[in-house]
CSV table of C-alpha atoms and ligand atoms in Angstrom, one decimal:
chain,number,residue,atom,x,y,z
A,181,VAL,CA,-31.4,1.6,79.7
A,182,PRO,CA,-28.6,3.2,77.7
A,183,GLU,CA,-27.1,6.3,79.0
A,184,THR,CA,-25.5,7.9,76.1
A,185,ASN,CA,-26.7,9.2,72.8
A,186,ARG,CA,-24.3,8.5,69.9
A,187,ARG,CA,-24.5,11.1,67.2
A,188,VAL,CA,-22.8,11.8,63.9
A,189,LEU,CA,-21.8,15.5,63.5
A,190,LEU,CA,-20.6,17.4,60.5
A,191,LYS,CA,-17.0,18.2,61.2
A,192,SER,CA,-15.9,19.9,58.0
A,193,ARG,CA,-17.3,20.8,54.6
A,194,PRO,CA,-15.7,18.6,51.9
A,195,PRO,CA,-14.9,20.4,48.7
A,196,GLY,CA,-15.5,17.3,46.6
A,197,GLU,CA,-16.2,13.7,47.6
A,198,PRO,CA,-17.0,13.5,51.4
A,199,ARG,CA,-14.4,11.8,53.4
A,200,PRO,CA,-14.8,9.9,56.8
A,201,SER,CA,-12.8,12.7,58.4
A,202,ASP,CA,-15.6,15.2,57.5
A,203,PHE,CA,-17.8,13.5,60.1
A,204,GLU,CA,-17.3,13.1,63.8
A,205,ILE,CA,-18.9,10.5,66.1
A,206,ALA,CA,-19.8,12.1,69.4
A,207,GLU,CA,-21.4,10.8,72.6
A,208,GLY,CA,-23.6,12.9,74.8
A,209,PRO,CA,-26.4,12.5,77.3
A,210,ILE,CA,-29.8,11.3,76.1
A,211,PRO,CA,-32.0,14.4,75.9
A,212,LYS,CA,-34.8,14.9,78.3
A,213,PRO,CA,-38.2,15.8,76.7
A,214,SER,CA,-39.7,19.0,77.9
A,215,ASP,CA,-43.5,19.5,78.2
A,216,GLY,CA,-45.1,19.0,74.8
A,217,GLU,CA,-42.1,16.9,73.5
A,218,ILE,CA,-41.4,13.3,72.9
A,219,LEU,CA,-38.2,11.3,73.3
A,220,CYS,CA,-37.6,8.9,70.4
A,221,ARG,CA,-35.2,6.0,69.8
A,222,THR,CA,-34.1,5.9,66.2
A,223,ILE,CA,-34.8,2.6,64.5
A,224,TRP,CA,-34.1,3.5,60.9
A,225,LEU,CA,-32.2,6.4,59.5
A,226,SER,CA,-32.6,7.2,55.8
A,227,LEU,CA,-29.5,8.2,53.8
A,228,ASP,CA,-30.3,10.4,50.8
A,229,PRO,CA,-28.4,12.3,48.1
A,230,TYR,CA,-29.8,15.7,49.3
A,231,MET,CA,-27.6,15.4,52.4
A,232,ARG,CA,-24.6,16.2,50.3
A,233,GLY,CA,-26.2,19.6,49.7
A,234,ARG,CA,-26.7,20.2,53.4
A,235,MET,CA,-23.0,19.7,53.9
A,236,LYS,CA,-22.4,22.8,51.7
A,237,ASP,CA,-22.5,26.3,53.0
A,238,VAL,CA,-24.5,27.7,50.1
A,239,ARG,CA,-27.9,29.2,49.9
A,240,SER,CA,-30.4,26.6,48.8
A,241,TYR,CA,-34.0,25.6,49.5
A,242,ALA,CA,-32.9,24.4,53.0
A,243,ALA,CA,-30.4,25.6,55.5
A,244,PRO,CA,-27.0,23.9,55.7
A,245,VAL,CA,-26.0,21.7,58.6
A,246,GLU,CA,-23.8,23.7,61.0
A,247,ILE,CA,-20.3,22.6,61.6
A,248,GLY,CA,-20.6,20.6,64.8
A,249,GLY,CA,-24.3,20.0,64.2
A,250,VAL,CA,-26.0,16.6,63.9
A,251,MET,CA,-26.3,15.5,60.3
A,252,VAL,CA,-29.9,15.8,59.0
A,253,GLY,CA,-31.9,12.8,58.1
A,254,GLY,CA,-35.3,11.1,57.9
A,255,THR,CA,-35.9,8.5,60.6
A,256,VAL,CA,-38.3,5.9,61.7
A,257,SER,CA,-38.4,6.0,65.5
A,258,GLU,CA,-40.1,4.5,68.5
A,259,VAL,CA,-41.5,6.9,71.1
A,260,ILE,CA,-40.0,5.9,74.4
A,261,GLU,CA,-41.2,8.8,76.6
A,262,SER,CA,-44.0,11.2,75.8
A,263,LYS,CA,-45.0,14.5,77.3
A,264,HIS,CA,-47.4,15.1,74.4
A,265,PRO,CA,-51.0,14.0,74.5
A,266,SER,CA,-51.1,12.7,71.0
A,267,LEU,CA,-48.4,10.0,71.3
A,268,ARG,CA,-47.7,7.2,73.7
A,269,PRO,CA,-44.6,5.1,74.3
A,270,GLY,CA,-44.4,2.3,71.7
A,271,ASP,CA,-45.8,4.4,68.9
A,272,LEU,CA,-43.8,4.5,65.7
A,273,VAL,CA,-43.2,7.8,63.9
A,274,VAL,CA,-41.5,9.0,60.8
A,275,GLY,CA,-39.5,12.2,61.6
A,276,MET,CA,-36.3,14.1,60.9
A,277,ASP,CA,-34.3,13.2,63.9
A,278,GLY,CA,-31.0,13.0,62.0
A,279,TRP,CA,-28.0,10.8,62.4
A,280,GLN,CA,-28.4,10.0,66.1
A,281,GLN,CA,-29.7,7.3,68.4
A,282,TYR,CA,-32.1,9.4,70.4
A,283,ALA,CA,-33.8,12.7,69.8
A,284,SER,CA,-36.2,14.8,71.8
A,285,SER,CA,-38.5,17.1,70.0
A,286,ALA,CA,-42.0,18.5,69.7
A,287,PRO,CA,-44.0,16.1,67.5
A,288,THR,CA,-44.8,18.6,64.8
A,289,GLY,CA,-44.7,17.2,61.3
A,290,LEU,CA,-44.3,13.6,62.5
A,291,ARG,CA,-46.2,11.0,60.5
A,292,PRO,CA,-47.4,8.0,62.4
A,293,ILE,CA,-46.7,4.6,60.8
A,294,ASP,CA,-49.2,1.9,60.3
A,295,ARG,CA,-47.3,-1.4,60.8
A,296,SER,CA,-49.9,-3.4,59.0
A,297,VAL,CA,-49.3,-2.0,55.6
A,298,ALA,CA,-45.6,-2.9,55.0
A,299,PRO,CA,-42.3,-3.2,56.9
A,300,ILE,CA,-41.7,0.0,58.8
A,301,SER,CA,-38.5,0.8,56.9
A,302,THR,CA,-40.6,1.4,53.8
A,303,ALA,CA,-41.8,4.7,55.4
A,304,LEU,CA,-38.4,6.0,54.4
A,305,GLY,CA,-38.4,4.6,50.9
A,306,VAL,CA,-41.0,3.2,48.6
A,307,LEU,CA,-43.8,4.4,50.9
A,308,GLY,CA,-42.0,7.6,52.0
A,309,MET,CA,-40.3,10.6,50.6
A,310,PRO,CA,-38.6,8.9,47.7
A,311,GLY,CA,-41.8,7.1,46.7
A,312,LEU,CA,-43.8,10.3,46.8
A,313,THR,CA,-41.1,12.0,44.8
A,314,ALA,CA,-41.5,9.4,42.1
A,315,TYR,CA,-45.2,9.5,42.2
A,316,VAL,CA,-45.8,13.3,41.9
A,317,GLY,CA,-42.8,13.8,39.6
A,318,LEU,CA,-43.9,11.2,37.1
A,319,LEU,CA,-47.7,11.5,37.2
A,320,ASP,CA,-48.2,15.3,37.9
A,321,ILE,CA,-45.2,16.7,36.0
A,322,GLY,CA,-44.3,13.9,33.5
A,323,ARG,CA,-48.0,13.2,32.7
A,324,PRO,CA,-47.3,9.9,31.0
A,325,VAL,CA,-49.9,8.5,28.6
A,326,ALA,CA,-50.3,4.8,27.9
A,327,GLY,CA,-48.1,3.7,25.0
A,328,GLU,CA,-45.5,6.4,25.6
A,329,THR,CA,-41.9,5.8,26.4
A,330,VAL,CA,-40.7,6.8,29.9
A,331,VAL,CA,-37.0,6.9,30.6
A,332,VAL,CA,-35.6,7.3,34.1
A,333,SER,CA,-32.0,7.7,35.4
A,334,ALA,CA,-30.6,6.3,38.6
A,335,ALA,CA,-33.2,3.6,37.7
A,336,SER,CA,-32.3,1.0,40.4
A,337,GLY,CA,-32.4,3.5,43.2
A,338,ALA,CA,-35.0,4.6,45.6
A,339,VAL,CA,-36.8,7.1,43.4
A,340,GLY,CA,-36.0,5.7,40.0
A,341,SER,CA,-37.2,2.2,40.7
A,342,VAL,CA,-40.6,3.5,41.6
A,343,VAL,CA,-40.8,5.8,38.6
A,344,GLY,CA,-40.3,3.0,36.1
A,345,GLN,CA,-42.7,0.6,37.8
A,346,ILE,CA,-45.4,3.2,38.0
A,347,ALA,CA,-44.8,4.0,34.3
A,348,ARG,CA,-45.3,0.3,33.5
A,349,LEU,CA,-48.5,0.2,35.6
A,350,LYS,CA,-49.8,3.1,33.6
A,351,GLY,CA,-49.2,1.3,30.3
A,352,CYS,CA,-46.0,3.0,29.3
A,353,ARG,CA,-42.7,1.5,28.0
A,354,ALA,CA,-40.3,2.0,30.9
A,355,VAL,CA,-36.6,2.3,30.1
A,356,GLY,CA,-34.1,2.6,33.0
A,357,ILE,CA,-30.6,4.1,32.9
A,358,ALA,CA,-28.2,2.7,35.6
A,359,GLY,CA,-24.5,2.5,36.3
A,360,SER,CA,-23.7,-1.3,36.0
A,361,PRO,CA,-24.8,-4.4,34.2
A,362,THR,CA,-26.0,-5.8,37.5
A,363,LYS,CA,-28.2,-2.8,38.2
A,364,CYS,CA,-29.5,-2.9,34.6
A,365,GLY,CA,-30.3,-6.6,35.0
A,366,TYR,CA,-32.2,-6.0,38.2
A,367,VAL,CA,-34.2,-3.2,36.7
A,368,VAL,CA,-35.4,-5.4,33.8
A,369,ASN,CA,-35.6,-8.8,35.5
A,370,GLU,CA,-36.8,-8.0,39.0
A,371,LEU,CA,-38.6,-4.7,38.5
A,372,GLY,CA,-40.1,-5.4,35.1
A,373,PHE,CA,-38.8,-2.4,33.1
A,374,ASP,CA,-38.9,-3.0,29.4
A,375,ALA,CA,-35.2,-2.2,29.0
A,376,ALA,CA,-32.2,-0.8,30.8
A,377,VAL,CA,-29.1,0.9,29.5
A,378,ASP,CA,-25.7,1.2,31.4
A,379,TYR,CA,-24.6,4.8,31.0
A,380,ARG,CA,-21.0,3.9,31.8
A,381,ARG,CA,-20.6,1.7,28.7
A,382,ASP,CA,-19.2,2.7,25.4
A,383,GLY,CA,-22.0,3.4,22.9
A,384,PHE,CA,-24.5,4.5,25.6
A,385,ALA,CA,-26.3,6.9,23.3
A,386,GLU,CA,-26.8,4.2,20.6
A,387,ALA,CA,-27.9,1.6,23.1
A,388,LEU,CA,-30.4,4.1,24.5
A,389,ARG,CA,-31.7,4.7,21.0
A,390,ASP,CA,-32.1,0.9,20.5
A,391,ALA,CA,-34.0,0.7,23.8
A,392,CYS,CA,-36.3,3.6,22.7
A,393,PRO,CA,-37.3,2.8,19.1
A,394,ASN,CA,-40.2,5.3,19.3
A,395,GLY,CA,-38.1,8.1,21.0
A,396,ILE,CA,-38.6,9.4,24.5
A,397,ASP,CA,-41.8,11.0,25.7
A,398,VAL,CA,-41.0,11.4,29.4
A,399,TYR,CA,-37.5,11.7,30.9
A,400,PHE,CA,-37.5,11.6,34.7
A,401,ASP,CA,-34.0,13.1,35.4
A,402,ASN,CA,-32.3,12.2,38.6
A,403,VAL,CA,-28.7,12.9,37.5
A,404,ALA,CA,-28.3,15.8,35.0
A,405,GLY,CA,-24.9,16.1,33.2
A,406,PRO,CA,-23.9,13.9,30.3
A,407,VAL,CA,-26.8,11.5,30.7
A,408,LEU,CA,-29.3,14.3,30.4
A,409,GLU,CA,-27.5,15.6,27.3
A,410,ALA,CA,-27.6,12.2,25.6
A,411,VAL,CA,-31.3,11.8,26.4
A,412,LEU,CA,-32.2,15.2,25.2
A,413,ARG,CA,-31.0,14.3,21.7
A,414,GLN,CA,-33.7,11.6,21.6
A,415,ILE,CA,-36.8,13.3,23.0
A,416,ASN,CA,-40.0,13.4,21.0
A,417,ARG,CA,-42.1,16.4,20.2
A,418,GLY,CA,-44.0,17.4,23.3
A,419,ALA,CA,-41.7,15.5,25.7
A,420,ARG,CA,-41.9,16.3,29.4
A,421,ILE,CA,-38.8,16.3,31.7
A,422,PRO,CA,-39.4,16.3,35.4
A,423,LEU,CA,-36.1,17.5,36.8
A,424,CYS,CA,-35.8,15.7,40.1
A,425,GLY,CA,-32.1,15.5,40.9
A,426,LEU,CA,-28.6,16.4,39.7
A,427,ILE,CA,-26.5,13.8,41.4
A,428,SER,CA,-23.8,13.8,38.8
A,429,GLN,CA,-22.7,17.2,40.1
A,430,TYR,CA,-23.3,16.9,43.9
A,431,ASN,CA,-19.6,16.2,44.5
A,432,ALA,CA,-18.3,18.4,41.7
A,433,THR,CA,-15.6,21.0,42.5
A,434,GLU,CA,-15.9,22.7,39.1
A,435,PRO,CA,-19.1,24.2,37.7
A,436,PRO,CA,-20.9,21.9,35.2
A,437,ARG,CA,-20.1,22.1,31.6
A,438,GLY,CA,-23.0,23.9,29.9
A,439,PRO,CA,-25.8,25.4,31.9
A,440,ASN,CA,-26.2,24.6,35.5
A,441,LEU,CA,-29.8,23.4,36.0
A,442,ALA,CA,-29.7,23.5,39.8
A,443,PRO,CA,-31.6,26.8,40.1
A,444,LEU,CA,-34.3,25.4,37.9
A,445,LEU,CA,-34.8,22.5,40.3
A,446,THR,CA,-34.6,24.4,43.6
A,447,ASN,CA,-36.9,27.2,42.3
A,448,ARG,CA,-39.3,24.7,40.7
A,449,GLY,CA,-38.8,26.5,37.4
A,450,LEU,CA,-40.2,25.5,34.1
A,451,ILE,CA,-38.3,25.4,30.8
A,452,ARG,CA,-40.5,24.5,27.9
A,453,GLY,CA,-39.7,24.5,24.3
A,454,PHE,CA,-42.3,25.9,21.8
A,455,LEU,CA,-42.6,26.8,18.2
A,456,VAL,CA,-44.8,29.7,17.1
A,457,PHE,CA,-46.1,27.7,14.1
A,458,ASP,CA,-48.2,25.7,16.6
A,459,HIS,CA,-49.9,28.8,17.9
A,460,PHE,CA,-51.4,30.7,14.9
A,461,ASP,CA,-54.8,30.1,16.4
A,462,ARG,CA,-53.8,32.9,18.8
A,463,PHE,CA,-53.2,35.4,16.0
A,464,GLY,CA,-56.5,37.2,16.2
A,465,ALA,CA,-56.2,37.7,20.0
A,466,PHE,CA,-52.6,38.8,19.6
A,467,VAL,CA,-53.3,41.4,16.9
A,468,ASN,CA,-56.3,42.8,18.8
A,469,GLU,CA,-54.5,43.3,22.1
A,470,VAL,CA,-51.0,44.2,20.9
A,471,GLY,CA,-52.3,46.3,17.9
A,472,ALA,CA,-54.2,48.5,20.4
A,473,TRP,CA,-51.1,49.0,22.5
A,474,VAL,CA,-49.1,50.0,19.5
A,475,ARG,CA,-51.7,52.4,18.3
A,476,ASN,CA,-52.0,54.2,21.6
A,477,GLY,CA,-48.3,54.2,22.3
A,478,GLU,CA,-48.3,51.9,25.3
A,479,LEU,CA,-46.1,49.4,23.4
A,480,ARG,CA,-43.1,50.9,21.5
A,481,TYR,CA,-40.9,49.4,18.8
A,482,ARG,CA,-37.7,50.3,17.1
A,483,GLU,CA,-36.6,49.5,13.6
A,484,ASP,CA,-33.0,49.3,12.3
A,485,ILE,CA,-33.3,49.9,8.5
A,486,VAL,CA,-30.6,49.2,5.9
A,487,ASP,CA,-31.1,50.3,2.4
A,488,GLY,CA,-30.9,48.0,-0.7
A,489,LEU,CA,-30.9,44.3,-1.0
A,490,ASP,CA,-27.1,44.3,-1.5
A,491,ALA,CA,-26.7,45.5,2.1
A,492,ALA,CA,-28.5,42.3,3.3
A,493,PRO,CA,-25.5,40.0,3.8
A,494,GLN,CA,-23.5,42.5,5.9
A,495,ALA,CA,-26.6,43.4,7.9
A,496,PHE,CA,-27.3,39.8,8.5
A,497,ILE,CA,-23.7,39.1,9.6
A,498,GLY,CA,-24.0,42.1,11.9
A,499,LEU,CA,-27.3,40.8,13.4
A,500,LEU,CA,-25.4,37.7,14.7
A,501,GLU,CA,-22.8,40.0,16.2
A,502,GLY,CA,-25.2,42.4,17.8
A,503,ARG,CA,-24.7,45.3,15.4
A,504,ASN,CA,-28.4,45.8,14.8
A,505,PHE,CA,-30.3,47.8,17.2
A,506,GLY,CA,-34.0,47.0,17.0
A,507,LYS,CA,-35.9,45.0,14.4
A,508,LEU,CA,-33.5,44.7,11.5
A,509,LEU,CA,-35.2,45.4,8.1
A,510,VAL,CA,-33.9,45.8,4.6
A,511,ARG,CA,-35.6,48.5,2.5
A,512,VAL,CA,-35.6,46.7,-0.8
A,513,SER,CA,-37.7,49.3,-2.6
A,514,GLU,CA,-39.6,52.4,-1.8
A,515,GLU,CA,-43.0,52.1,-0.2
A,516,ARG,CA,-45.6,53.5,-2.7
A,517,PRO,CA,-47.4,56.5,-1.2
A,518,VAL,CA,-51.0,55.6,-0.4
A,519,ALA,CA,-53.3,56.8,-3.2
A,520,GLY,CA,-55.0,60.0,-2.3
A,521,GLY,CA,-52.9,60.3,0.8
B,867,NAP,N1,-36.6,16.8,43.9
B,867,NAP,C1,-36.9,16.2,45.0
B,867,NAP,O1,-37.7,16.5,45.8
B,867,NAP,C2,-36.1,14.9,45.3
B,867,NAP,C3,-36.5,14.0,46.3
B,867,NAP,C4,-35.8,12.8,46.5
B,867,NAP,C5,-34.7,12.6,45.7
B,867,NAP,N2,-34.3,13.5,44.7
B,867,NAP,C6,-33.2,13.2,43.8
B,867,NAP,O2,-33.4,12.0,43.1
B,867,NAP,C7,-32.2,11.4,42.8
B,867,NAP,C8,-32.2,9.9,43.2
B,867,NAP,O3,-32.3,9.9,44.6
B,867,NAP,P1,-32.5,8.5,45.4
B,867,NAP,O4,-32.7,8.8,46.8
B,867,NAP,O5,-33.4,7.7,44.7
B,867,NAP,O6,-31.0,7.9,45.3
B,867,NAP,P2,-30.6,6.5,44.7
B,867,NAP,O7,-31.0,6.5,43.2
B,867,NAP,O8,-31.1,5.4,45.5
B,867,NAP,O9,-29.0,6.5,44.8
B,867,NAP,C9,-28.3,7.4,44.1
B,867,NAP,C10,-27.8,6.8,42.7
B,867,NAP,O10,-27.4,7.8,41.8
B,867,NAP,C11,-26.6,7.3,40.8
B,867,NAP,N3,-25.5,8.2,40.5
B,867,NAP,C12,-24.5,8.6,41.3
B,867,NAP,N4,-23.6,9.4,40.7
B,867,NAP,C13,-24.1,9.5,39.4
B,867,NAP,C14,-23.6,10.1,38.2
B,867,NAP,N5,-22.4,10.8,38.3
B,867,NAP,N6,-24.2,10.0,37.1
B,867,NAP,C15,-25.4,9.3,37.0
B,867,NAP,N7,-25.9,8.6,38.1
B,867,NAP,C16,-25.2,8.7,39.3
B,867,NAP,C17,-26.1,6.0,41.4
B,867,NAP,O11,-26.7,4.9,40.6
B,867,NAP,P3,-26.0,4.4,39.3
B,867,NAP,O12,-25.0,3.3,39.7
B,867,NAP,O13,-27.1,3.9,38.5
B,867,NAP,O14,-25.2,5.5,38.7
B,867,NAP,C18,-26.6,5.9,42.8
B,867,NAP,O15,-26.9,4.6,43.2
B,867,NAP,C19,-31.1,12.2,43.4
B,867,NAP,O16,-30.6,13.1,42.5
B,867,NAP,C20,-31.8,13.0,44.5
B,867,NAP,O17,-31.2,14.2,44.8
B,867,NAP,C21,-35.0,14.6,44.5
């Protein structure tokens, strides 16, 4: 029976790329489970991009790892001692025991593993958190329809590989974006994607266009940054973009060029483009409701009126500079008084 518990602690918060010196290996006693707790031996530890976020001391959807704290991480573990009625030694569980050999905790939120389904490591990958991410992100948010083109970045990885394969199984054209010819070859030849494009090569945007002759209907974004920008130029009308990850900026020391989409992801926000032309069927409802508010003064409006058509160019230039105040109108001619009024 081993006597020590090796753990990896966060030693410092890297400004950019994490260095080995930002971590510290420490040994300590194996924890003793209290009543209601179980002691587990870690078999598999998952390493995931989100951990980079936990090394930062910024407000996010989850608390940061403390300096000196054990790095967080999903684990597959074997119960070796149990003071909880629901688990016995020998049981396998998926938990969040972190980067350490042993952990003692109350078994809340633990998921038992059925060894008969697949190798137990899959509980941290294709049949675990990354697989679920792909499944809900693609099907519930991306809503692919057979015949559409689905593009996914980080396509050879844990999430992306599942996204493209589910897209294929749903009858879509699946196009992967990955960071090397070897990864692209794997995505097409082993995973069965229809095409893959290396975003590091010259002419990436053209190659993506060639791979998506009918445009892009769903873009499952794992990376943000320049890849997202290139994809956006090729999306079709009504395209859906599940925003899953922003790995291109996880190590960044400067704010991203252009808008930072991170708050959109962490707050589960929605951006959706629309054009009013598609919605004139709502005109009747709009005029009824808003017209009543205008009549009874609940909804106010302000007009900024310039006189004469000749004033139009200057007024228009001013509109783009913010010199108008309210709805800018040109009085081209006098309104005729209402007859009998
Ligand atoms: N929203 C959620 O709940 C949720 C859950 C799980 C994962 N995620 C996100 O999903 C994404 C993929 O996670 P994963 O676990 O499946 O990891 P993964 O894809 O297995 O590994 C990360 C991959 O990201 C790619 N990458 C790294 N830097 C990049 C850059 N600057 N530009 C473009 N690609 C880059 C690399 O592949 P290449 O060589 O192809 O560049 C790398 O192999 C991450 O952004 C992660 O944060 C989100």
